Tab-separated table of C-alpha atoms and ligand atoms in Angstrom:
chain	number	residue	atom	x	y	z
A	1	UNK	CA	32.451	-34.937	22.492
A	2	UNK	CA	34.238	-37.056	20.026
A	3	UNK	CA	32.493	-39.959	18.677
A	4	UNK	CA	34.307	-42.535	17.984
A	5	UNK	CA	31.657	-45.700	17.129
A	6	UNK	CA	33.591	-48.401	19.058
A	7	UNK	CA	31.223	-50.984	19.258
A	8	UNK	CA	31.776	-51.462	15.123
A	9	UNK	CA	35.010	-52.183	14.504
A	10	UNK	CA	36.314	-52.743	11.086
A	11	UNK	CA	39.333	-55.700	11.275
A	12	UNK	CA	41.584	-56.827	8.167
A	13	UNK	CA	38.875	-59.832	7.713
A	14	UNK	CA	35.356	-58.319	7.663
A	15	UNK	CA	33.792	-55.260	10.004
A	16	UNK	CA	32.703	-56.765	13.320
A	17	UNK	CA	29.622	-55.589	14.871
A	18	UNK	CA	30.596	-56.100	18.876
A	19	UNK	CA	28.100	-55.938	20.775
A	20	UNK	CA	26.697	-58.847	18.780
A	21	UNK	CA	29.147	-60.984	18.400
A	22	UNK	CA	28.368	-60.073	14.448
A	23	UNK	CA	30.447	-59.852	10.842
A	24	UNK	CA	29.577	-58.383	7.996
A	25	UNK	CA	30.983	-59.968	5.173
A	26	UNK	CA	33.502	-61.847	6.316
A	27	UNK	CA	36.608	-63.360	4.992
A	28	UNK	CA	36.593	-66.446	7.102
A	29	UNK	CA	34.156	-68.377	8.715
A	30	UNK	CA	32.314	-66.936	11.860
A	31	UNK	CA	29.309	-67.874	14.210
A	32	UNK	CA	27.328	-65.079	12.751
A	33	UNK	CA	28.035	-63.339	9.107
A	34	UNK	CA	25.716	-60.667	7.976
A	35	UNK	CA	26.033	-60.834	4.091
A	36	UNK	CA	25.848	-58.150	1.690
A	37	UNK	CA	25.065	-59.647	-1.191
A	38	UNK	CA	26.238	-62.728	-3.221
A	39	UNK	CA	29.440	-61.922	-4.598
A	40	UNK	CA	32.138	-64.649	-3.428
A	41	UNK	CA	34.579	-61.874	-1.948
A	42	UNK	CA	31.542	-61.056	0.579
A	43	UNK	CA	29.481	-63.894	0.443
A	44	UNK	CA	31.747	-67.166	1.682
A	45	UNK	CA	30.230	-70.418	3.010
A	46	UNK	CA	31.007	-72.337	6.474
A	47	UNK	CA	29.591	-69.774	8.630
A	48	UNK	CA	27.407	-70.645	11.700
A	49	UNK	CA	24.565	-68.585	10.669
A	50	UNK	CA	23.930	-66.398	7.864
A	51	UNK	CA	21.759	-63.184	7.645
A	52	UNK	CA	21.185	-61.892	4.208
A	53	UNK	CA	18.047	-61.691	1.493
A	54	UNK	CA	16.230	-64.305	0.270
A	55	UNK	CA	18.037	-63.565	-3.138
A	56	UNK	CA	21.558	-63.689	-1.701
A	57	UNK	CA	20.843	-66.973	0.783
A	58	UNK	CA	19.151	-68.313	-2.966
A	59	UNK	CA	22.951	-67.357	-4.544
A	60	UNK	CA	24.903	-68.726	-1.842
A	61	UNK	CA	22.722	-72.286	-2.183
A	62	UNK	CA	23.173	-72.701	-5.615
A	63	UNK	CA	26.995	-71.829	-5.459
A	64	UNK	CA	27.734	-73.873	-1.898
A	65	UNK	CA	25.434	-76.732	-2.279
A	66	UNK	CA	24.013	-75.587	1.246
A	67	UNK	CA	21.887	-73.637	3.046
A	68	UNK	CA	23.054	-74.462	6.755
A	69	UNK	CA	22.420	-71.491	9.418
A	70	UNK	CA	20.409	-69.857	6.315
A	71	UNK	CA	18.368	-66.466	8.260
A	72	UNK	CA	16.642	-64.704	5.664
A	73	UNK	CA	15.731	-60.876	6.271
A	74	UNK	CA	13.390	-58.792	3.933
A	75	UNK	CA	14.382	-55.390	2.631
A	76	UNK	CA	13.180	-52.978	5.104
A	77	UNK	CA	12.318	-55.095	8.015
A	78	UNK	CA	14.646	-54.580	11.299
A	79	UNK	CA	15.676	-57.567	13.338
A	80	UNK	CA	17.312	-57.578	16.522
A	81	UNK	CA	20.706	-59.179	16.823
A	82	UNK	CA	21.103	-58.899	20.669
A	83	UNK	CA	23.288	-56.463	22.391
A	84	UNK	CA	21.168	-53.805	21.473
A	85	UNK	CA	22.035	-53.817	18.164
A	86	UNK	CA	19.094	-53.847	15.678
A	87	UNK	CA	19.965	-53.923	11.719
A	88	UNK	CA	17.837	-53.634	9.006
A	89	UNK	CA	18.666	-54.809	5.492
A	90	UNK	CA	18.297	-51.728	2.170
A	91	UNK	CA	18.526	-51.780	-1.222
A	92	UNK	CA	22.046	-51.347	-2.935
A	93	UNK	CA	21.655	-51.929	-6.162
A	94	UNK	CA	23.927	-53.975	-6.991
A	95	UNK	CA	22.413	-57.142	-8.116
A	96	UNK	CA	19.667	-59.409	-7.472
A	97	UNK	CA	19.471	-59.550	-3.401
A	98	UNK	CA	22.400	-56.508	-2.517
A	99	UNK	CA	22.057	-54.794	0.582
A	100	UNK	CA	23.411	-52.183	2.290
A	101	UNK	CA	23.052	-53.240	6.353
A	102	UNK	CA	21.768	-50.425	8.772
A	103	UNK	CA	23.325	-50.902	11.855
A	104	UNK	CA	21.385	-49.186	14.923
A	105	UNK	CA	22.647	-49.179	18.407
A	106	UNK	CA	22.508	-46.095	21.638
A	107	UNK	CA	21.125	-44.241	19.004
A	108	UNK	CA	23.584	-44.320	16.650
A	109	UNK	CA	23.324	-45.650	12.957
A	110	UNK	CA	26.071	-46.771	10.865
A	111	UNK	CA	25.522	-48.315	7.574
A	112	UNK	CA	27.569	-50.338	5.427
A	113	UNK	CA	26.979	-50.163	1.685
A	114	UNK	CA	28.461	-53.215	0.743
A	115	UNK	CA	28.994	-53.034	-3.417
A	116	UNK	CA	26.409	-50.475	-4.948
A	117	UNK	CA	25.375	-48.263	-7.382
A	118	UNK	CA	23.009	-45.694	-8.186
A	119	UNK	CA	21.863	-46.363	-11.563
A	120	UNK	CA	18.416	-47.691	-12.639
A	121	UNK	CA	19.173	-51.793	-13.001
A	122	UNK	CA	16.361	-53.999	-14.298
A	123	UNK	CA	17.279	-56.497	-12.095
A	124	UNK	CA	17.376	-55.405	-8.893
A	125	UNK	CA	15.398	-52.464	-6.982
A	126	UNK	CA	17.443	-48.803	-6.909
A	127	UNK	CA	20.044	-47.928	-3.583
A	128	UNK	CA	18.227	-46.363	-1.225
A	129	UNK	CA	19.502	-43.223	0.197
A	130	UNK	CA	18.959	-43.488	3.989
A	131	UNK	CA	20.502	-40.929	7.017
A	132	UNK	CA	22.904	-42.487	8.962
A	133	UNK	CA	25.941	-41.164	10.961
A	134	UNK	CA	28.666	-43.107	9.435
A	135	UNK	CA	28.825	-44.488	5.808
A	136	UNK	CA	31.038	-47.240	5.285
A	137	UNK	CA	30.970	-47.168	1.411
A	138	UNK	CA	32.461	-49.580	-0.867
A	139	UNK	CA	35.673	-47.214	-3.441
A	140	UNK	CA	36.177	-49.665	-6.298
A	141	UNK	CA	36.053	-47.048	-9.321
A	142	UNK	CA	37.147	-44.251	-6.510
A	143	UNK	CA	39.124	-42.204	-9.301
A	144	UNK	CA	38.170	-39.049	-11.356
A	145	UNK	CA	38.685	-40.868	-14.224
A	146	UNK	CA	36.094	-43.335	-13.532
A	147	UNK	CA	32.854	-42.107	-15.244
A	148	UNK	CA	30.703	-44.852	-16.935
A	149	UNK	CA	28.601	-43.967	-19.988
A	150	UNK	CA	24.783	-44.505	-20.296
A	151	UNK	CA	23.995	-48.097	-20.549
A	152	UNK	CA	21.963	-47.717	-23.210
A	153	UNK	CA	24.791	-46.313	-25.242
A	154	UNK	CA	27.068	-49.305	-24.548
A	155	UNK	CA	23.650	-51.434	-25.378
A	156	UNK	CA	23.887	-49.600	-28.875
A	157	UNK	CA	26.733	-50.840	-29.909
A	158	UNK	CA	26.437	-53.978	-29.249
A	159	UNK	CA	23.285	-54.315	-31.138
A	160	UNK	CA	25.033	-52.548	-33.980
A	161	UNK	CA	27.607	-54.734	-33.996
A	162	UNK	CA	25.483	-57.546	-34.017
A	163	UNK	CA	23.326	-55.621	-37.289
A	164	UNK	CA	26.514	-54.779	-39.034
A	165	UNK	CA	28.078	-58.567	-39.047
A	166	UNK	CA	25.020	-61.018	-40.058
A	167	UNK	CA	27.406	-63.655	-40.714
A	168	UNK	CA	28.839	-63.393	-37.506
A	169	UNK	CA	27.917	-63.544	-33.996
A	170	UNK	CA	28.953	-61.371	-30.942
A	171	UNK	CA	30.213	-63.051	-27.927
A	172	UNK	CA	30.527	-60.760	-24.823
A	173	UNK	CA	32.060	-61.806	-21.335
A	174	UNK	CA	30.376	-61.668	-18.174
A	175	UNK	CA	30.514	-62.212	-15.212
A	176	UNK	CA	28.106	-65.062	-13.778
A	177	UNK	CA	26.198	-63.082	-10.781
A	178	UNK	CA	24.683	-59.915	-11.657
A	179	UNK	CA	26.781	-58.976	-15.075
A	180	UNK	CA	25.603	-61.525	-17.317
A	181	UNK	CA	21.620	-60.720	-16.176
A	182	UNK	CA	21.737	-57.168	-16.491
A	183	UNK	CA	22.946	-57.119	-19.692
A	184	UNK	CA	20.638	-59.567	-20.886
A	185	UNK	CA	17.889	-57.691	-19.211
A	186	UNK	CA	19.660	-54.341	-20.904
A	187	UNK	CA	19.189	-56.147	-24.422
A	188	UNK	CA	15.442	-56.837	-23.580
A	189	UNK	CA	14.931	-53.649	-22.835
A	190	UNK	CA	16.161	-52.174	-25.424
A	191	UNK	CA	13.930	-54.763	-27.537
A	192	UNK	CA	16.271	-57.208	-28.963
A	193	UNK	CA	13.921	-60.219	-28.395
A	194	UNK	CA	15.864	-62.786	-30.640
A	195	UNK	CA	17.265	-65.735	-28.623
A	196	UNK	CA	20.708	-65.210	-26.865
A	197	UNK	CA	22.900	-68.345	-25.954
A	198	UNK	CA	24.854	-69.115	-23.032
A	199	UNK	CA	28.180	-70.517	-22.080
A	200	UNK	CA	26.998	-73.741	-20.025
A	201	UNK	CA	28.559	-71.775	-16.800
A	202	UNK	CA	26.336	-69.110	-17.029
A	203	UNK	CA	22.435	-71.141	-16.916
A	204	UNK	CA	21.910	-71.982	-13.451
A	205	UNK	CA	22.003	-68.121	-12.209
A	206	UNK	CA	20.065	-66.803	-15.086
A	207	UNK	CA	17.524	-69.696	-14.076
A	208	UNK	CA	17.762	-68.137	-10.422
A	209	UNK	CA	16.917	-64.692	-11.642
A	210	UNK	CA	14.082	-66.079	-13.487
A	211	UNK	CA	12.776	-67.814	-10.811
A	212	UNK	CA	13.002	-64.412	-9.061
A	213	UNK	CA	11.022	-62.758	-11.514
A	214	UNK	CA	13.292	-61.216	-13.565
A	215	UNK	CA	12.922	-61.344	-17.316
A	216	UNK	CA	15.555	-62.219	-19.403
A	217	UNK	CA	13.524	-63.859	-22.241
A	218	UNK	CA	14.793	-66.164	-24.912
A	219	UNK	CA	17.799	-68.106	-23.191
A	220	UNK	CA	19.575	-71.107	-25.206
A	221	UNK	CA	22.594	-73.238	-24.498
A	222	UNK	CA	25.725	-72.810	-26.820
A	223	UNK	CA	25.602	-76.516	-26.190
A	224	UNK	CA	22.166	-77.839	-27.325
A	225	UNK	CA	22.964	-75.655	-30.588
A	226	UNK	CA	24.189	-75.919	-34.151
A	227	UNK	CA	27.431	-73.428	-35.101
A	228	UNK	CA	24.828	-72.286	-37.604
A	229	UNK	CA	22.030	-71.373	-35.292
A	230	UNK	CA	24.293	-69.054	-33.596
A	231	UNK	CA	25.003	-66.791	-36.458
A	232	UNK	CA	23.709	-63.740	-36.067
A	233	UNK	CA	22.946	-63.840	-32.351
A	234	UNK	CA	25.061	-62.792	-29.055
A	235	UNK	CA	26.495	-65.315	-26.718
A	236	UNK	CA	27.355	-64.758	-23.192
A	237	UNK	CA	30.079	-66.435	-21.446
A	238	UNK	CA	32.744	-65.815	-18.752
A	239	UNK	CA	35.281	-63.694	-19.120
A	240	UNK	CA	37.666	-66.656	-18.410
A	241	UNK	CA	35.918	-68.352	-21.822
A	242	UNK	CA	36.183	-65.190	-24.321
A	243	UNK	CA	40.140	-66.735	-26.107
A	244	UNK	CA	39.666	-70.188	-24.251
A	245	UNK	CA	38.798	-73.559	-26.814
A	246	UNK	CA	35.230	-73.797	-26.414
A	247	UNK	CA	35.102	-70.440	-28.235
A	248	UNK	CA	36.133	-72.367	-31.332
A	249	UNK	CA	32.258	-73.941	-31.616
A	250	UNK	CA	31.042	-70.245	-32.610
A	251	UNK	CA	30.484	-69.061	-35.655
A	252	UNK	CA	33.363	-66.103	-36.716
A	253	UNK	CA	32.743	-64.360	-32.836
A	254	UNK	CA	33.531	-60.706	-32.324
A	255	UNK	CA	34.935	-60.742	-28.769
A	256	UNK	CA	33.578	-58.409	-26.599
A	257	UNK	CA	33.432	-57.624	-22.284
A	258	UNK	CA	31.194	-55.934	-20.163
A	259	UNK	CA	33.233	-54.664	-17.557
A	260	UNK	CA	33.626	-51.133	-15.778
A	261	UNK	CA	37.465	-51.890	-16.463
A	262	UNK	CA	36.775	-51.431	-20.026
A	263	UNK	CA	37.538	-47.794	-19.583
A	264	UNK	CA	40.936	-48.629	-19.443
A	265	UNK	CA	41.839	-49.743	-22.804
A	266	UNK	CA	44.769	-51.545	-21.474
A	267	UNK	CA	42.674	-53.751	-20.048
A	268	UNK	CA	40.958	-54.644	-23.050
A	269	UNK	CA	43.815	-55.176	-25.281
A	270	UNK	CA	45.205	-57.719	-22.517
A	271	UNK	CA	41.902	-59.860	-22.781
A	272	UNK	CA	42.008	-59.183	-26.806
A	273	UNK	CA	38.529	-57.489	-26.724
A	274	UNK	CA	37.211	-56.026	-29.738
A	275	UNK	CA	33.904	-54.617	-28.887
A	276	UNK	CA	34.768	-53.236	-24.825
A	277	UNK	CA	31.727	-52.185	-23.334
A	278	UNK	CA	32.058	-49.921	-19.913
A	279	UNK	CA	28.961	-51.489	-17.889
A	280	UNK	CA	29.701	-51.789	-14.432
A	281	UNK	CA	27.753	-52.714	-11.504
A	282	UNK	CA	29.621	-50.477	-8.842
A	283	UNK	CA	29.396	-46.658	-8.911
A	284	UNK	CA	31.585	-44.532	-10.690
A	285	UNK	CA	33.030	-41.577	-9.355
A	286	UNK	CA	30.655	-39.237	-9.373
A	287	UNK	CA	27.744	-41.593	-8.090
A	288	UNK	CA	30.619	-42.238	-5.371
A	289	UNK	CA	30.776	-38.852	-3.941
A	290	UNK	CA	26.768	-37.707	-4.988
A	291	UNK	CA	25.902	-40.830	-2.451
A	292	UNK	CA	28.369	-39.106	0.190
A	293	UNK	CA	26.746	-35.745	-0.432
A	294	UNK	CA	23.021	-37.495	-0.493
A	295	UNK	CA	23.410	-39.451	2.768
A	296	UNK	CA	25.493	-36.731	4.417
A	297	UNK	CA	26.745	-38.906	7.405
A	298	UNK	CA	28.718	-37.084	10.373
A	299	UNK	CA	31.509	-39.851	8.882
A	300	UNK	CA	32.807	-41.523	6.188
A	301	UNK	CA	34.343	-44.318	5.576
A	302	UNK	CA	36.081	-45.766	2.647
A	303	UNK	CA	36.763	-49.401	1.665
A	304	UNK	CA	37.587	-52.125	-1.115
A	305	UNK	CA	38.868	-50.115	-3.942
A	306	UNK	CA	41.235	-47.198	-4.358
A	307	UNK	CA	41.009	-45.446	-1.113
A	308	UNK	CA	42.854	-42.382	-1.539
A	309	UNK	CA	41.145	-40.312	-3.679
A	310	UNK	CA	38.022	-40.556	-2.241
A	311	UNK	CA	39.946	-39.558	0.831
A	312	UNK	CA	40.879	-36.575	-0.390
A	313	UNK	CA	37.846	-35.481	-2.265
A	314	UNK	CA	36.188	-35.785	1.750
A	315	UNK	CA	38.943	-33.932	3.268
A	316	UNK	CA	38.630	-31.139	0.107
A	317	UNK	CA	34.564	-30.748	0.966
A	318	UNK	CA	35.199	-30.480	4.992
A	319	UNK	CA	34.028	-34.345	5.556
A	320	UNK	CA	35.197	-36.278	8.078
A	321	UNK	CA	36.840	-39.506	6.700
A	322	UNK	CA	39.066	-42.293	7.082
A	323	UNK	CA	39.955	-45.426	5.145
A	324	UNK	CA	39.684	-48.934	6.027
A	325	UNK	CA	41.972	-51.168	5.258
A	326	UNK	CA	40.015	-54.761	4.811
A	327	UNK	CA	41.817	-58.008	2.785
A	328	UNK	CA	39.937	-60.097	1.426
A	329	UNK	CA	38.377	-58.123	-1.635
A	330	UNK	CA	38.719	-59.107	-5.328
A	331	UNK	CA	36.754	-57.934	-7.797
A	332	UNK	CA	34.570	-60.882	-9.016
A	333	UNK	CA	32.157	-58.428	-10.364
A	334	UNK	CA	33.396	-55.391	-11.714
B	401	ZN	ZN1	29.779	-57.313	-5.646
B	402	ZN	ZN1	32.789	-56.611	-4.031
């Protein structure tokens, strides 16, 4: 018999879980979201109640000012929603708090990744591969030519920018959630423990992550500093800051991004980056399909991002598949 997994239906707006009355990630305010992670394309305020990690409720306080309807849910423990659907909140990888939501109900399990990747990310613990009958996954970087390098190599360059220009400083854009941490926690790792400075924007969330146990060491203020102090050190700031005025207060910066669109050089040029460095915090193309092939679900199915070729690559390897079209989705955190 076909199966067709009715009681989850996927609208323009978010993917509603029917039976109860449920949405995951939605685009406008509901009785009852169930949140992903933090992001503001899947994380929006005004909802009744939301379900989502301590991390990701933590996110949404700091950036709504509330914490209203606030349910938090553990990684790995499964609550009941009613309607005899049970879900149970995994790892994605992503950044601090992500989740991919397990969905249970007669026996059937859908899961929906949310944003994820597969890669080893100080900040956050790794995706967990779980069995499930029908992935919904996430498609952003869902081309061939989508292949992010080791971040340790992009990490090298930075640092040998920084060692090549001592009179100097390097100024890379990030974004606030997740970006702007896991390259700081990259740098750490890779045992640059000098202080780094931050665009004013930036401090709260690193605080967050702090306060969730995540080290990012030496963090300074661009704006408790002398132009002088910042010579020789890297400064992380918004993308929307990197040619903006208050770039003017450092010393000589060489402008560089952290972005998985840094692979297309077009996209560089546009935001006059001179150091681009391809870290991104969704999967690439191959970690796309090797988490298709790892969770093996009877179905796929493929959202937010470029569709298509995913699509195709299923229908190549005998995989059931369709794509979802959902609105909604920008990439605040590519
Ligand atoms: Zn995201
Ligand atoms: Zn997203």
């Amino acid at each position: 018999m076909a199966r067709d997994f009715s009681w989850i239906k996927p609208e323009p707006w978010g993917i509603h879980v029917v039976p109860a009355d449920s949405w995951i990630d939605p685009a406008r305010p509901v009785d009852r979201a169930l949140v992903t992670h933090g992001h503001a394309d899947h994380a929006r305020g005004g909802h009744g109640a939301t379900l989502a990690t301590p991390e990701t409720l933590a996110i949404m306080k700091l950036r709504y000012q509330t914490d209203a309807g606030a349910q938090p849910t553990a990684y790995g423990e499964t609550i009941s929603l009613g309607g005899g659907v049970d879900a149970t909140w995994l790892p994605a990888g992503h950044v601090l708090g992500s989740a991919q939501i397990l969905l249970e109900h007669a026996g059937e399990r859908i899961i929906v990744t949310g944003d994820y990747k597969r890669r080893a990310d100080p900040t956050c613990p790794p995706f967990a591969v779980t069995p499930c009958d029908v992935l919904v996954t996430e498609a952003t970087f869902g081309l061939p030519v989508f292949r992010h390098p080791p971040v340790e190599h992009e990490v090298a360059k930075l640092l040998k920018a920084l060692a090549e220009n001592p009179d100097r400083c390097v100024l890379v854009g990030a974004y606030a959630l997740g970006k702007a941490q896991r390259l700081i926690a990259e740098v750490r790792r890779a045992g640059h423990s000098a202080p780094i400075y931050l665009h004013g924007a930036m401090e709260r969330m690193c605080r967050l992550y702090q306060e969730f146990g995540v080290d990012l060491g030496d963090l300074r203020l661009v704006s408790d500093a002398k132009k002088e102090d910042i010579v020789g050190h890297i400064v992380v700031s918004p993308p929307s800051a990197l040619n903006d005025r208050w770039s003017r207060r450092l010393p000589d910066p060489i402008t560089a991004m952290a972005s998985g669109w840094m692979r297309v050089r077009q996209r560089a040029r546009q935001r006059m980056v001179e150091l681009p460095l391809v870290i991104s915090d969704h999967a690439d193309w191959d970690e796309l399909t090797q988490t298709v092939v790892d969770v093996n679900p009877y179905e796929t199915w493929i959202t937010h991002g470029r569709e298509e070729a995913m699509l195709r690559w299923c229908q190549l390897h005998q995989r059931r598949a369709k794509a979802l079209a959902l609105v909604g989705y920008e990439d605040e955190d590519d």
